CSV table of C-alpha atoms in Angstrom, one decimal:
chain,number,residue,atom,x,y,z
P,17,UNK,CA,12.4,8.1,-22.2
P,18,UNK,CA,13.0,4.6,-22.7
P,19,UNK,CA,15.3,4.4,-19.5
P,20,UNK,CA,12.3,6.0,-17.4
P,21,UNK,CA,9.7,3.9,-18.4
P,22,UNK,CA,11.9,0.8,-18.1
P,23,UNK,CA,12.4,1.2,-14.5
P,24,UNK,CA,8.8,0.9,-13.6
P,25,UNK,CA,9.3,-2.3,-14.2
P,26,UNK,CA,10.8,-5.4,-11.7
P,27,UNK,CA,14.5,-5.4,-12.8
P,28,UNK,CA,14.5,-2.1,-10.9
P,29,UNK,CA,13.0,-2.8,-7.4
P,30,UNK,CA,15.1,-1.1,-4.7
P,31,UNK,CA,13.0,1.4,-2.1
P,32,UNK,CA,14.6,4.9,-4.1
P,33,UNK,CA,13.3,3.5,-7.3
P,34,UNK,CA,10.1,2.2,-6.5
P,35,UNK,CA,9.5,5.6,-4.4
P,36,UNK,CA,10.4,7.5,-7.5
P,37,UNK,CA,8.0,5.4,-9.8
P,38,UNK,CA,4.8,6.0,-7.2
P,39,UNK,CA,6.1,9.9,-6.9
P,40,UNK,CA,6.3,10.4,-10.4
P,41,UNK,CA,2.5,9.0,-10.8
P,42,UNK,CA,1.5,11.3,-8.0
P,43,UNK,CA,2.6,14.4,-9.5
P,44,UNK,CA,0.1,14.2,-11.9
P,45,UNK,CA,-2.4,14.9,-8.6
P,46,UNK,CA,-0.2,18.1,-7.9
P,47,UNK,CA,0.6,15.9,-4.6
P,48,UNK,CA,4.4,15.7,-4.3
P,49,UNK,CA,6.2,13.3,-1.3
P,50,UNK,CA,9.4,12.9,-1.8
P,51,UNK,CA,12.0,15.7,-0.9
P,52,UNK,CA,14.7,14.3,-3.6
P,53,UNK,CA,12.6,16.1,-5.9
P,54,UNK,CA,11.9,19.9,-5.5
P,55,UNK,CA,10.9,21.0,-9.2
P,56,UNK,CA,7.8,22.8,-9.6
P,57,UNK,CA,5.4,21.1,-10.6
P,58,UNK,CA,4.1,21.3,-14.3
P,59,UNK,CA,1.1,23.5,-14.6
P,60,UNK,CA,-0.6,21.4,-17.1
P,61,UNK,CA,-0.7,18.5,-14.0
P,62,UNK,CA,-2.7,21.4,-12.2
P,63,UNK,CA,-5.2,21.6,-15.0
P,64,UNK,CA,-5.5,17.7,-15.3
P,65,UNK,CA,-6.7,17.7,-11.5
P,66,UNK,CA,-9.1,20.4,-11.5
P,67,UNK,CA,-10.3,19.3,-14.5
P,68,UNK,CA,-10.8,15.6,-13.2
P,69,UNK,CA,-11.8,16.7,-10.2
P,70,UNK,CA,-14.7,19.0,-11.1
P,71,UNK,CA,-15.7,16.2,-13.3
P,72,UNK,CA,-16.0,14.0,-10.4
P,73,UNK,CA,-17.3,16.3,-8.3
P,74,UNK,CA,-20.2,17.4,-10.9
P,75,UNK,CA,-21.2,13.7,-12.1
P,76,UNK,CA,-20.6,11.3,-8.9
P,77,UNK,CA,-21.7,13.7,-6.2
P,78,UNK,CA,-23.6,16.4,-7.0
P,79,UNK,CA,-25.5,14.2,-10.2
P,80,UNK,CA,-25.9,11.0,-7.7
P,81,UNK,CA,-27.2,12.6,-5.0
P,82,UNK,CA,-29.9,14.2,-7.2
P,83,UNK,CA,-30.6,11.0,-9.0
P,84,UNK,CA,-31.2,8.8,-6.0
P,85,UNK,CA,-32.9,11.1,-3.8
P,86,UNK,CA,-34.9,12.9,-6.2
P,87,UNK,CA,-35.3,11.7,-9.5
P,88,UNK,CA,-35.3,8.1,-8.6
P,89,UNK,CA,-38.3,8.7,-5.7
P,90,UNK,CA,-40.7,10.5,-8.5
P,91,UNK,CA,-39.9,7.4,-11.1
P,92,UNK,CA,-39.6,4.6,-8.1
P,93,UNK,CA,-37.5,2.6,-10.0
P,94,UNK,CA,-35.3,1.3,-6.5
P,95,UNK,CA,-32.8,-1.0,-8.6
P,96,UNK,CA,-31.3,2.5,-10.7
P,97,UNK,CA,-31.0,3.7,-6.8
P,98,UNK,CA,-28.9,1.4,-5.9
P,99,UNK,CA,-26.1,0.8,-8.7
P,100,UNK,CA,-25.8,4.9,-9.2
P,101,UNK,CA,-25.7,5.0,-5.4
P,102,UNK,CA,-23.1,2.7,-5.2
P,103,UNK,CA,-21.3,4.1,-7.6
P,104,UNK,CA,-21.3,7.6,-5.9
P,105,UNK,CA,-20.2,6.1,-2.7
P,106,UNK,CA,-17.4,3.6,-4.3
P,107,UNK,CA,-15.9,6.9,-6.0
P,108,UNK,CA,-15.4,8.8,-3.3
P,109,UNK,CA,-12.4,7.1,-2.0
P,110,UNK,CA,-9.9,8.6,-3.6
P,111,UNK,CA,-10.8,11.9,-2.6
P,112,UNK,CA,-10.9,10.8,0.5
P,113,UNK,CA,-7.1,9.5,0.5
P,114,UNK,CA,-6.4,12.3,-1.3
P,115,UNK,CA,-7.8,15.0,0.8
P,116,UNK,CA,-5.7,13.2,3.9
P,117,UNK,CA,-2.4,13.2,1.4
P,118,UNK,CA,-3.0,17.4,1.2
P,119,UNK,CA,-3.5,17.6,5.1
P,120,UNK,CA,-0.4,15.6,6.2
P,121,UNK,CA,1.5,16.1,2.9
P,122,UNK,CA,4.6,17.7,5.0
P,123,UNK,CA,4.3,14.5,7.8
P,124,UNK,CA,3.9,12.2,4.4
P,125,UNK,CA,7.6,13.6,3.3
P,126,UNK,CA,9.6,13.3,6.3
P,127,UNK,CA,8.2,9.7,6.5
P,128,UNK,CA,9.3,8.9,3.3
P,129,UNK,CA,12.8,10.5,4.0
P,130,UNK,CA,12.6,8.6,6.9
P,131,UNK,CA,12.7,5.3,4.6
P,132,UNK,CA,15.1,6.7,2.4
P,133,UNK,CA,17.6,7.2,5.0
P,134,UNK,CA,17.0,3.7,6.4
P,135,UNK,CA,17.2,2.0,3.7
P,136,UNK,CA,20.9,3.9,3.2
P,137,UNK,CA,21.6,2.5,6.5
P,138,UNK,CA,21.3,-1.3,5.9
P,139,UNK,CA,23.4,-3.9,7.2
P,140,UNK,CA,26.1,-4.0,5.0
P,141,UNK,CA,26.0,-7.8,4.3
P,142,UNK,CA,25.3,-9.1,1.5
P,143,UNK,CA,22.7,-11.7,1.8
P,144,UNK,CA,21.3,-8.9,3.6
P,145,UNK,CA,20.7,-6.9,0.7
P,146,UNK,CA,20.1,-10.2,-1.6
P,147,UNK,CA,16.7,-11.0,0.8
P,148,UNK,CA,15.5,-7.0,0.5
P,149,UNK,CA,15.5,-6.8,-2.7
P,150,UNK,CA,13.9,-10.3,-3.0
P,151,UNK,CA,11.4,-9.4,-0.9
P,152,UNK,CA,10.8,-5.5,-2.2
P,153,UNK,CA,10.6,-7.5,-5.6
P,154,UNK,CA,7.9,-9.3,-4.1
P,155,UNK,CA,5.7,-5.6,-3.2
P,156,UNK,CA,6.4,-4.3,-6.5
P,157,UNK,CA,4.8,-6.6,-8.4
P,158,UNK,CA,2.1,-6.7,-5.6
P,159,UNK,CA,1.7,-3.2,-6.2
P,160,UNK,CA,1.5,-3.1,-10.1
P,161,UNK,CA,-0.8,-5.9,-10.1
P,162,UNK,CA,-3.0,-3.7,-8.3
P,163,UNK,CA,-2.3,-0.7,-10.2
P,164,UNK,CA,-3.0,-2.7,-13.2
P,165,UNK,CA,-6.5,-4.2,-12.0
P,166,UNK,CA,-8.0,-0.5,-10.6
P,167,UNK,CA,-6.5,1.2,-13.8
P,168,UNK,CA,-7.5,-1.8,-16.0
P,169,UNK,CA,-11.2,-1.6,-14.5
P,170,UNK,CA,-11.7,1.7,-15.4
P,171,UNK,CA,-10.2,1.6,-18.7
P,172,UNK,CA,-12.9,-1.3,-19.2
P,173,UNK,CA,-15.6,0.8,-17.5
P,174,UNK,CA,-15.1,3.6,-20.4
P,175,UNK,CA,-14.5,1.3,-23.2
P,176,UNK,CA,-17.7,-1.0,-22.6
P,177,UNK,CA,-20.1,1.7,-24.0
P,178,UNK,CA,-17.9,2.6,-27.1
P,179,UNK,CA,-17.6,-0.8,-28.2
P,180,UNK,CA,-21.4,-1.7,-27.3
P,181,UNK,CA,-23.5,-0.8,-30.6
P,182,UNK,CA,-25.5,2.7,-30.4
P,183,UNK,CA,-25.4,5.1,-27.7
P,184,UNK,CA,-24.4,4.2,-24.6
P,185,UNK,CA,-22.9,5.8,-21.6
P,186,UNK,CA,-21.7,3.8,-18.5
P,187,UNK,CA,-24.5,3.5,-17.0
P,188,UNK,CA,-27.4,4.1,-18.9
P,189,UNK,CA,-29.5,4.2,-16.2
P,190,UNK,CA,-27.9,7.5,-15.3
P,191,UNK,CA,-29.2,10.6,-15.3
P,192,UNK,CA,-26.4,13.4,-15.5
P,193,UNK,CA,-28.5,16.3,-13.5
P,194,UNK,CA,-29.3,19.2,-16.4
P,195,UNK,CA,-28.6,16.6,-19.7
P,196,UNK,CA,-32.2,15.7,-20.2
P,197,UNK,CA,-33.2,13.9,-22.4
P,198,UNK,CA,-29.6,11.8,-22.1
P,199,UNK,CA,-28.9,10.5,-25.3
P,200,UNK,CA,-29.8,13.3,-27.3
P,201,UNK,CA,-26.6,15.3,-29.2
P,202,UNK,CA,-25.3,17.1,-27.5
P,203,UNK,CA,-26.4,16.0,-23.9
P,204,UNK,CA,-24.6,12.5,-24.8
P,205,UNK,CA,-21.6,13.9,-25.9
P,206,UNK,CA,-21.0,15.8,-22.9
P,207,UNK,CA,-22.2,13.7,-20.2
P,208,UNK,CA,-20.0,10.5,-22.0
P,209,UNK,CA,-16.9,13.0,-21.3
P,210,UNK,CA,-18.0,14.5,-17.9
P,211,UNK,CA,-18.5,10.8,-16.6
P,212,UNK,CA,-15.1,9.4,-18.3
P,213,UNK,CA,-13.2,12.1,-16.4
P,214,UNK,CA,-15.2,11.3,-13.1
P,215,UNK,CA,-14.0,7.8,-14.0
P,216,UNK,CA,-10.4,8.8,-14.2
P,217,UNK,CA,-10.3,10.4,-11.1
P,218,UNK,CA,-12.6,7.8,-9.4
P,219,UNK,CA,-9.3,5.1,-10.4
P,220,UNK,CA,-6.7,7.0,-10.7
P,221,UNK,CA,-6.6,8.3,-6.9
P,222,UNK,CA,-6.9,5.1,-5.1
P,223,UNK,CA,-4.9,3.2,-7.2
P,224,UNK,CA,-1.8,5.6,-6.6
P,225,UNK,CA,-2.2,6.9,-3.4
P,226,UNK,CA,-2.6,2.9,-2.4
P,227,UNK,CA,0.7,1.7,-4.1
P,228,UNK,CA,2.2,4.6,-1.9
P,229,UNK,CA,1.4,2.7,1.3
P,230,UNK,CA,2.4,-0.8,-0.6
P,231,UNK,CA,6.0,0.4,-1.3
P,232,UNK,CA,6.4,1.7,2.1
P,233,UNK,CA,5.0,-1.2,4.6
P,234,UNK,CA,6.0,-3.7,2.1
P,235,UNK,CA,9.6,-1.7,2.9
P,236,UNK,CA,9.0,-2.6,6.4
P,237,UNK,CA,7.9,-6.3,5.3
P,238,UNK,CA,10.4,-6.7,3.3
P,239,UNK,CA,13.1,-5.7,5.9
P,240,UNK,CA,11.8,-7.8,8.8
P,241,UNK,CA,12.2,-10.8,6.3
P,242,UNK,CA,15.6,-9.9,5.6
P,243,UNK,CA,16.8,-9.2,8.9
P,244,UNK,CA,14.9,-12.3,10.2
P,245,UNK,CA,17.4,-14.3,8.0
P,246,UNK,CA,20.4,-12.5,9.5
P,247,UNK,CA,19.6,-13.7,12.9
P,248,UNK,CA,19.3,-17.0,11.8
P,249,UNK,CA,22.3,-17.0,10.1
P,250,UNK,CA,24.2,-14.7,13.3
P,251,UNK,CA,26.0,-17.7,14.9
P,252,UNK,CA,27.2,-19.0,12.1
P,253,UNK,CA,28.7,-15.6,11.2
P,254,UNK,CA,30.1,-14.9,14.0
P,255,UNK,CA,32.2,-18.1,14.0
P,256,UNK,CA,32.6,-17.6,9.8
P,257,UNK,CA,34.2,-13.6,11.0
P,258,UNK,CA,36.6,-15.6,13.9
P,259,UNK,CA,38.0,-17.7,11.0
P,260,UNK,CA,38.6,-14.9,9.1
P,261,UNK,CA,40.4,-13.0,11.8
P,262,UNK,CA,42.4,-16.1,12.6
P,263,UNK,CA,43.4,-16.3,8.4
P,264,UNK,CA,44.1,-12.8,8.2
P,265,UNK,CA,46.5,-12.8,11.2
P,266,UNK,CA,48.6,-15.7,10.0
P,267,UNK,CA,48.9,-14.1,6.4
P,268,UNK,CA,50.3,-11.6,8.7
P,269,UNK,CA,52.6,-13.2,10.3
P,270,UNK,CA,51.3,-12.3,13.7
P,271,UNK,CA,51.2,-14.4,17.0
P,272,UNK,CA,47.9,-15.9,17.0
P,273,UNK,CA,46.1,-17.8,20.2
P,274,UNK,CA,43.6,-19.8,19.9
P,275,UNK,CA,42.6,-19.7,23.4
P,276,UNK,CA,38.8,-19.9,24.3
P,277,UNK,CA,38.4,-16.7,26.2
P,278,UNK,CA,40.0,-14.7,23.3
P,279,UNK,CA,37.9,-16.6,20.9
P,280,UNK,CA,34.8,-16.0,22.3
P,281,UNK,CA,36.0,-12.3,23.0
P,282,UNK,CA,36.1,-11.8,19.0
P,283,UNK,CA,32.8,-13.8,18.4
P,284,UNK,CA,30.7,-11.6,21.0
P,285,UNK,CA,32.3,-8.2,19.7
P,286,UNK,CA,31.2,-9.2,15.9
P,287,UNK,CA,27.2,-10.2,17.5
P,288,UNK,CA,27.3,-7.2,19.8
P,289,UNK,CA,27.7,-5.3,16.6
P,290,UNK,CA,25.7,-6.9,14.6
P,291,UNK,CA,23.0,-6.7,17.5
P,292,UNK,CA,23.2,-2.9,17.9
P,293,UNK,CA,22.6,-2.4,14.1
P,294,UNK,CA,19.6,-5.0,13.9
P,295,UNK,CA,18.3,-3.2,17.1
P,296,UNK,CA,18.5,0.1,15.2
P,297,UNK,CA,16.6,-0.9,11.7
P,298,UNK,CA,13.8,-2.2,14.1
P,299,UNK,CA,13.2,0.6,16.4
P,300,UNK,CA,13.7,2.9,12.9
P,301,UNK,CA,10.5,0.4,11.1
P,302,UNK,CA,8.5,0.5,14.7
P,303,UNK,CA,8.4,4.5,13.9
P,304,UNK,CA,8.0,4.9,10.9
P,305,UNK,CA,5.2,2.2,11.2
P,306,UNK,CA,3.5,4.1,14.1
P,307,UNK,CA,3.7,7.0,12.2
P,308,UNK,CA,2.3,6.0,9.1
P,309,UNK,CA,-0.7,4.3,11.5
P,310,UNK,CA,-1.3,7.7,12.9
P,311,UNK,CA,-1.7,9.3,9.1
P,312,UNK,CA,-3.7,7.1,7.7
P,313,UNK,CA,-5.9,5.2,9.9
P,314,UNK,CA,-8.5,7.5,9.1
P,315,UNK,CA,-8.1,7.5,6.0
P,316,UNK,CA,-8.8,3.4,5.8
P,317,UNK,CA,-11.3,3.8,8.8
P,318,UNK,CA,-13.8,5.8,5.9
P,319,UNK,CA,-12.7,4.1,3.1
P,320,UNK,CA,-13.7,0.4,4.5
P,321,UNK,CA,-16.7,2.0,6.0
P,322,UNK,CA,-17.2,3.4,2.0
P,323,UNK,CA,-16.6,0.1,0.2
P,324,UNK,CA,-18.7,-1.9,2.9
P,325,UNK,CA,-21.7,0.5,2.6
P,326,UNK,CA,-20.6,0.8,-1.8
P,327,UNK,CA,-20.4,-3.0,-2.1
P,328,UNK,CA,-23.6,-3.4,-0.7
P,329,UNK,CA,-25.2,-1.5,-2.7
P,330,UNK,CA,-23.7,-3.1,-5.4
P,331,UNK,CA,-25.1,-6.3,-4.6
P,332,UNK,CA,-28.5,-4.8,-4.2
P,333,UNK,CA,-28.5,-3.2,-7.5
P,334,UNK,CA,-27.7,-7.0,-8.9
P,335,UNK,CA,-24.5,-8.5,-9.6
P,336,UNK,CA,-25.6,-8.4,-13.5
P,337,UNK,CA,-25.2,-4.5,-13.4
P,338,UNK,CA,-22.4,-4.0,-11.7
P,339,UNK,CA,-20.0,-6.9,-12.1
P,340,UNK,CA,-17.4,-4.7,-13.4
P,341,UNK,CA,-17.5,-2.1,-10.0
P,342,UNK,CA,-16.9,-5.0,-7.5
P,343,UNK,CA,-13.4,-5.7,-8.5
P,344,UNK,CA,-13.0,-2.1,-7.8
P,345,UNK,CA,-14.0,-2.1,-4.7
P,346,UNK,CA,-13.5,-5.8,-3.6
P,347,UNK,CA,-9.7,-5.2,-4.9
P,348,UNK,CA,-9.3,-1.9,-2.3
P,349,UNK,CA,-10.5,-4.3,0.7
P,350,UNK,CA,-8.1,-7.2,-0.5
P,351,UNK,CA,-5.6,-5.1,-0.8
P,352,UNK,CA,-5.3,-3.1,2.6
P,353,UNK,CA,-6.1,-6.8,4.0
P,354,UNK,CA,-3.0,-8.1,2.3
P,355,UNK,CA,-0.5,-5.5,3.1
P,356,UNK,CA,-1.3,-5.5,6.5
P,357,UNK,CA,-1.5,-9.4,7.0
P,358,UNK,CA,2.1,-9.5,5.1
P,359,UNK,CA,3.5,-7.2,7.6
P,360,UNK,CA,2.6,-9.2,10.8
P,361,UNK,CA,3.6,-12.2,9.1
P,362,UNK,CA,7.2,-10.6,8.4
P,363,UNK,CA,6.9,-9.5,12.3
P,364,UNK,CA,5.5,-12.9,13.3
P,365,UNK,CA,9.2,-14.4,11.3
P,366,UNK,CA,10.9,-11.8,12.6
P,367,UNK,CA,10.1,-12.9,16.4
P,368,UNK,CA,11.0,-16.6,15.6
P,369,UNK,CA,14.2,-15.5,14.2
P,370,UNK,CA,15.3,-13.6,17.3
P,371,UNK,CA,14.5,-16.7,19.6
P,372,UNK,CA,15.9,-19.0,17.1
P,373,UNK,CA,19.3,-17.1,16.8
P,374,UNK,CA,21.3,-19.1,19.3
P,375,UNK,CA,21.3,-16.9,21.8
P,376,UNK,CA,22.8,-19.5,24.1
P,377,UNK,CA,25.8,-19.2,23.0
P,378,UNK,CA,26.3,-15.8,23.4
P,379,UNK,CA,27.8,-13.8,26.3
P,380,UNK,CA,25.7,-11.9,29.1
P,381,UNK,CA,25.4,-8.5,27.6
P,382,UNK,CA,24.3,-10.1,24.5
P,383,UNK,CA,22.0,-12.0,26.1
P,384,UNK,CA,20.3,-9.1,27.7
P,385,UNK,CA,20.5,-7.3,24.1
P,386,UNK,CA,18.7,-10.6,22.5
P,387,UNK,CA,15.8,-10.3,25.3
P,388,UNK,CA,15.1,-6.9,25.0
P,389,UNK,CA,14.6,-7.5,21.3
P,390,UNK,CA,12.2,-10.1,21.7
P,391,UNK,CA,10.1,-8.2,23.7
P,392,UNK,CA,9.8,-5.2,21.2
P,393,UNK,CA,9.3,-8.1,18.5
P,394,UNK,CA,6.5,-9.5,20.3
P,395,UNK,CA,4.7,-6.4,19.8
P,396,UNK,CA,3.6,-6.9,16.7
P,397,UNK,CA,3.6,-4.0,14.2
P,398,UNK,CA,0.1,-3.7,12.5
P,399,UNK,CA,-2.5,-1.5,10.6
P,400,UNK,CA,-6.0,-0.6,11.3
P,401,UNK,CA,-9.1,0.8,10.5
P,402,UNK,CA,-9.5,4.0,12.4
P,403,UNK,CA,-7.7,1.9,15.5
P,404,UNK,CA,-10.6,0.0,15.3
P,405,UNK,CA,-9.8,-3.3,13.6
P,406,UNK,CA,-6.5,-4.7,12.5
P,407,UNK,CA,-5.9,-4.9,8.7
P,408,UNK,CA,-5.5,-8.7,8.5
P,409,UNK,CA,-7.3,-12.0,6.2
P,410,UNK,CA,-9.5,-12.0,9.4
P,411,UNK,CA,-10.9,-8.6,9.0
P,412,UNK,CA,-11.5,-9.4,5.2
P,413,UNK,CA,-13.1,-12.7,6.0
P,414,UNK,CA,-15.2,-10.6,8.5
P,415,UNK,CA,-16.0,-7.7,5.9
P,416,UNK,CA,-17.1,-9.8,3.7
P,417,UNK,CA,-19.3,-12.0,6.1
P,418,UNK,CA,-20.4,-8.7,7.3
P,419,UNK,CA,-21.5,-7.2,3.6
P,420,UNK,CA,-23.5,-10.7,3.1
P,421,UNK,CA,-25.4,-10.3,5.9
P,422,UNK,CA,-26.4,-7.2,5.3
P,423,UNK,CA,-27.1,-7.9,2.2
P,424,UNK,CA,-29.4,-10.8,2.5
P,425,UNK,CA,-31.1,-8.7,5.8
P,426,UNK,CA,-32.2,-5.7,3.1
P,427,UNK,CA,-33.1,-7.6,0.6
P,428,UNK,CA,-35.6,-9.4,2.5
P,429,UNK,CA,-36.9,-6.2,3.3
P,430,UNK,CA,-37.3,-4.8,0.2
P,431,UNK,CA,-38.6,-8.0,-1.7
């Protein structure tokens, strides 16, 4: 048990690790992704979800949109409107992610054996390896900070009425639709554990399904980092393998030339080969990039359009009720906004690194090999929002600009 748990931690940070940690989380959403791992899955994880789910389904849907658009119009009190409906529209999220994780779950798999097998296919240099795992180090504790804040937030969410003095629920400005009067036994009681099990699904979704997309493009990052120093480092390498071949041949007594055309003969072979397999873990990141793109962008397209409509509501509600739900949903934002930025900086290195290789000194065909690379690195590999905005610092900057002046536009209105 011990040996499981330890390797959710950053001593163990290769890709099948790290894939195995986010599938193990994700079983217990009856969703399962990776192909290593066949076994049924455990009934009780079938219970967990439904029971979650209706939960959710019950208190932040079917509870909010009576609340807001009923009980709120007959009592007018606008403020309660607008933190329960930004809570309802925050939550949804993970269903969201998760209802696209059901609909592609067989074009999820072959993605991720698609990462498992490239990642079996590395170069086989060491500082190769060294730089992935630096870098995969890197997304893994990306990814758990993350996991930590979204789980951590709702672990605070539920605890703040427990440790509060008298009876309290999350929001007690919430009306659970058929527990009137609220805090009255045993209305409380149930509508304190209907709500915590909305809360666990509201966190528990998003903050797995996400670290699934972290481990994966921060794969790709992590691998356009490392390969970026491999170009650098080509030339050199190439000269380094000619002084090898040149050692091992007089420890074998053989005749050895050193004539130029021979020499650069032996150089060109080694970067032609190392060339073709650089080539190869490119293209294999550009698909599996495009494909993940085509899965989720969705997906992110109605989440940002969720947390941008959820965050202002938040704000109109007033930051003094709902200072603990915009980490939630600020952290979701930042988050997609990183990973993508990250990956076109990686690409951005990557592109440098090709130009920046020496390709002077190589032969014709090489030359032609080095050129054609730099025109697939110039196309930069990227996320976005339903194809319509890239995932970037920019489109952060502007969703936040965006969610102020929206803000500040409807609370004129209503003051």
């Amino acid at each position: 048990m011990w040996d499981k748990l330890r390797k959710f931690g950053l001593q163990y940070c290769d890709l099948p690790t790290m894939l195995w940690n986010v599938c193990f989380m994700l079983r217990a959403l009856t969703v399962s992704v990776d192909s290593r791992n066949p076994a049924r899955i455990p009934i009780i994880f079938y219970i967990f979800t439904t029971v979650i789910s209706a939960c959710y389904f019950y208190v932040y849907l079917v509870s909010m949109v009576w609340f807001v658009f009923w009980k709120c119009r007959e009592t007018g009190d606008v403020i309660a409107a607008m933190i329960v409906f930004s809570l309802g529209i925050s939550s949804e999220i993970g269903p969201c992610k998760l209802f696209y994780m059901f609909m592609y779950e067989k074009v999820i798999k072959n993605i991720v054996d698609g990462y498992l097998a490239c990642d079996a296919q590395t170069l086989k240099s060491d500082r190769f390896r060294q730089n992935l795992l630096k870098g995969l180090r890197v997304v893994k504790k990306r990814g758990l900070i993350f996991w930590m804040v979204i789980i951590g937030n709702g672990t605070i969410y539920i605890m703040k009425p427990i440790v509060t003095p008298g009876r309290h629920i999350m929001e007690d400005l919430f009306i659970i639709y058929g527990l009137e009067p609220m805090f009255e036994s045993p209305n409380y009681e149930i509508g304190f554990l209907l709500t915590a099990g909305g809360v666990i699904c509201t966190c528990y979704l998003p903050a797995n399904i996400t670290a699934l997309l972290t481990v994966l493009i921060g794969y790709t990052e992590a691998t356009m980092l490392a390969l970026s120093e491999e170009l650098v480092h080509l030339w050199s390498d190439a000269q380094e393998h000619y002084n090898k071949y040149l050692l091992e041949a007089e420890a074998d007594n053989a005749l050895v030339t050193s004539n130029d055309d021979i020499k650069n003969q032996i150089i060109n072979k080694y970067i032609k080969q190392k060339l073709e397999e650089i080539v190869k873990i490119h293209t294999t990141n550009i698909n599996l990039i495009q494909q993940i793109e085509h899965v989720f962008r969705g997906a992110i397209a109605v989440e940002f359009l969720l947390l941008i409509t959820g965050l202002i509501s938040e704000l109109l509600g007033g930051l003094e009720n709902t200072y603990i739900e915009m980490p939630f949903a600020l952290m979701q934002v930042a988050m997609d906004c990183l990973t993508g930025q990250r990956m076109m900086d990686a690409c951005d290195k990557f592109e440098n690194s090709v130009y920046d290789c020496k390709w002077e000194n190589f032969n014709v065909a090489n030359m032609r090999t080095v050129l054609l690379m730099l025109q697939n690195a110039q196309k930069t590999m990227v996320l976005s929002a339903g194809g319509m905005t890239q995932l970037s610092f920019t489109c952060l900057m502007t969703v936040i600009r965006s969610i102020y002046s929206a803000y500040t536009t409807l609370r004129s209105m209503m003051a």
